[in-house]
Amino acid sequence: MSDSSEIRTSDSDDEFIMDMLYHLPRPRLFRGRSNPLEEFDDFDFKCRFRLSKESFGVLMHLIVQDVKHETKRNVALSPEVQVLITLRYYVTGTFQLLVIISELINLLYVELLKEFQLLLLVFTLSL
């Protein structure tokens, strides 16, 4: 009889452990993002963003401090990617293509919109 009660207790303990393991939070996965500055040659870069890589470098030098995120809590977008997203919007005039770009750089669409709104404000204030 004692064997039966030990088996039930053991089963109960196993179920408890399995339940605890099932409810553990999953580790966050951060996918790498591609870098359009490295991905595109000069011609393709200019076709997509209407700026040469050299002009883009000058623009970044002027505004990098306004768009840089100082955080250790998350994986913030680099200032370069933020500006490229905004430039692509200005080129196309639509967010539909931005969704495609967000998939290319492994970025959530909501995060993309937040970054765009911030950059739009920065560009507006700098004019």
Short mmCIF file of C-alpha atoms in Angstrom, two decimals:
data_model
loop_
_atom_site.label_atom_id
_atom_site.label_comp_id
_atom_site.label_asym_id
_atom_site.label_seq_id
_atom_site.Cartn_x
_atom_site.Cartn_y
_atom_site.Cartn_z
CA MET A 1 0.00 0.00 0.00
CA SER A 2 2.82 2.35 0.74
CA ASP A 3 4.13 1.81 -2.79
CA SER A 4 0.84 3.05 -4.23
CA SER A 5 0.87 6.26 -2.16
CA GLU A 6 4.52 6.88 -3.09
CA ILE A 7 3.69 6.51 -6.78
CA ARG A 8 0.82 9.00 -6.48
CA THR A 9 3.06 11.47 -4.68
CA SER A 10 5.75 10.99 -7.28
CA ASP A 11 3.24 11.49 -10.11
CA SER A 12 1.92 14.60 -8.38
CA ASP A 13 5.45 15.95 -7.98
CA ASP A 14 6.19 15.22 -11.64
CA GLU A 15 3.03 17.02 -12.73
CA PHE A 16 3.92 19.99 -10.55
CA ILE A 17 7.43 20.17 -12.01
CA MET A 18 6.12 19.84 -15.57
CA ASP A 19 3.56 22.56 -14.89
CA MET A 20 6.27 24.87 -13.54
CA LEU A 21 8.51 24.20 -16.52
CA TYR A 22 5.66 24.81 -18.95
CA HIS A 23 4.95 28.23 -17.44
CA LEU A 24 8.53 29.45 -17.39
CA PRO A 25 8.94 32.52 -19.59
CA ARG A 26 10.55 31.86 -22.93
CA PRO A 27 13.89 33.50 -23.50
CA ARG A 28 13.71 36.55 -25.74
CA LEU A 29 15.20 36.08 -29.17
CA PHE A 30 16.83 39.02 -30.87
CA ARG A 31 17.24 38.52 -34.57
CA GLY A 32 20.07 40.25 -36.31
CA ARG A 33 19.20 43.20 -38.50
CA SER A 34 20.65 43.75 -41.91
CA ASN A 35 22.47 46.99 -42.61
CA PRO A 36 21.36 48.70 -45.85
CA LEU A 37 24.64 50.65 -45.95
CA GLU A 38 26.50 47.37 -46.35
CA GLU A 39 23.80 45.49 -48.22
CA PHE A 40 23.32 47.91 -51.15
CA ASP A 41 25.95 49.16 -53.54
CA ASP A 42 26.11 52.91 -54.29
CA PHE A 43 23.69 52.74 -57.22
CA ASP A 44 21.01 50.69 -55.43
CA PHE A 45 21.37 52.80 -52.29
CA LYS A 46 20.74 56.00 -54.24
CA CYS A 47 17.78 54.44 -56.07
CA ARG A 48 16.13 53.40 -52.82
CA PHE A 49 16.86 56.40 -50.61
CA ARG A 50 17.50 59.24 -53.13
CA LEU A 51 20.82 60.06 -51.46
CA SER A 52 24.31 58.86 -52.16
CA LYS A 53 26.08 57.07 -49.34
CA GLU A 54 28.38 60.08 -49.02
CA SER A 55 25.44 62.51 -48.68
CA PHE A 56 23.85 60.16 -46.19
CA GLY A 57 27.05 60.28 -44.13
CA VAL A 58 26.90 64.09 -44.07
CA LEU A 59 23.24 64.01 -43.03
CA MET A 60 23.99 61.52 -40.26
CA HIS A 61 26.80 63.72 -38.97
CA LEU A 62 24.31 66.60 -38.64
CA ILE A 63 21.50 64.77 -36.83
CA VAL A 64 22.97 61.69 -35.13
CA GLN A 65 22.79 63.20 -31.63
CA ASP A 66 19.09 64.02 -32.06
CA VAL A 67 18.03 60.49 -32.98
CA LYS A 68 20.42 58.35 -30.94
CA HIS A 69 18.86 56.20 -28.19
CA GLU A 70 20.87 55.90 -24.99
CA THR A 71 19.39 52.73 -23.54
CA LYS A 72 20.57 49.40 -22.25
CA ARG A 73 17.07 47.99 -21.77
CA ASN A 74 16.32 46.98 -25.31
CA VAL A 75 17.85 46.61 -28.72
CA ALA A 76 17.32 50.10 -30.09
CA LEU A 77 17.53 50.86 -33.78
CA SER A 78 20.73 52.48 -34.86
CA PRO A 79 20.40 56.13 -35.89
CA GLU A 80 21.37 55.13 -39.44
CA VAL A 81 18.51 52.65 -39.75
CA GLN A 82 16.06 55.16 -38.24
CA VAL A 83 17.00 57.78 -40.83
CA LEU A 84 16.93 55.26 -43.70
CA ILE A 85 13.40 54.22 -42.71
CA THR A 86 12.31 57.85 -42.75
CA LEU A 87 14.02 58.57 -46.06
CA ARG A 88 12.36 55.54 -47.62
CA TYR A 89 8.99 56.85 -46.48
CA TYR A 90 9.73 60.24 -48.05
CA VAL A 91 10.71 58.53 -51.30
CA THR A 92 7.64 56.29 -51.53
CA GLY A 93 5.06 58.35 -49.64
CA THR A 94 3.52 55.21 -48.19
CA PHE A 95 3.90 52.91 -45.24
CA GLN A 96 3.09 49.82 -47.31
CA LEU A 97 6.63 49.58 -48.62
CA LEU A 98 7.90 50.28 -45.13
CA VAL A 99 6.29 47.03 -44.03
CA ILE A 100 8.37 45.19 -46.60
CA ILE A 101 11.50 47.01 -45.46
CA SER A 102 10.70 46.20 -41.84
CA GLU A 103 10.60 42.54 -42.76
CA LEU A 104 13.94 42.87 -44.51
CA ILE A 105 15.61 44.26 -41.40
CA ASN A 106 13.63 42.03 -39.03
CA LEU A 107 11.81 44.85 -37.32
CA LEU A 108 8.32 44.88 -35.90
CA TYR A 109 5.95 47.20 -37.76
CA VAL A 110 4.84 48.91 -34.52
CA GLU A 111 8.46 49.64 -33.66
CA LEU A 112 8.94 50.98 -37.16
CA LEU A 113 6.04 53.42 -36.77
CA LYS A 114 7.31 54.69 -33.42
CA GLU A 115 10.75 55.34 -34.88
CA PHE A 116 9.25 57.09 -37.88
CA GLN A 117 7.15 59.41 -35.71
CA LEU A 118 10.20 60.33 -33.64
CA LEU A 119 12.29 61.07 -36.72
CA LEU A 120 9.51 63.07 -38.33
CA LEU A 121 9.48 65.26 -35.23
CA VAL A 122 13.28 65.64 -35.31
CA PHE A 123 13.27 66.60 -39.00
CA THR A 124 10.43 69.06 -38.47
CA LEU A 125 12.17 70.74 -35.55
CA SER A 126 15.47 70.99 -37.42
CA LEU A 127 13.94 72.89 -40.37
#
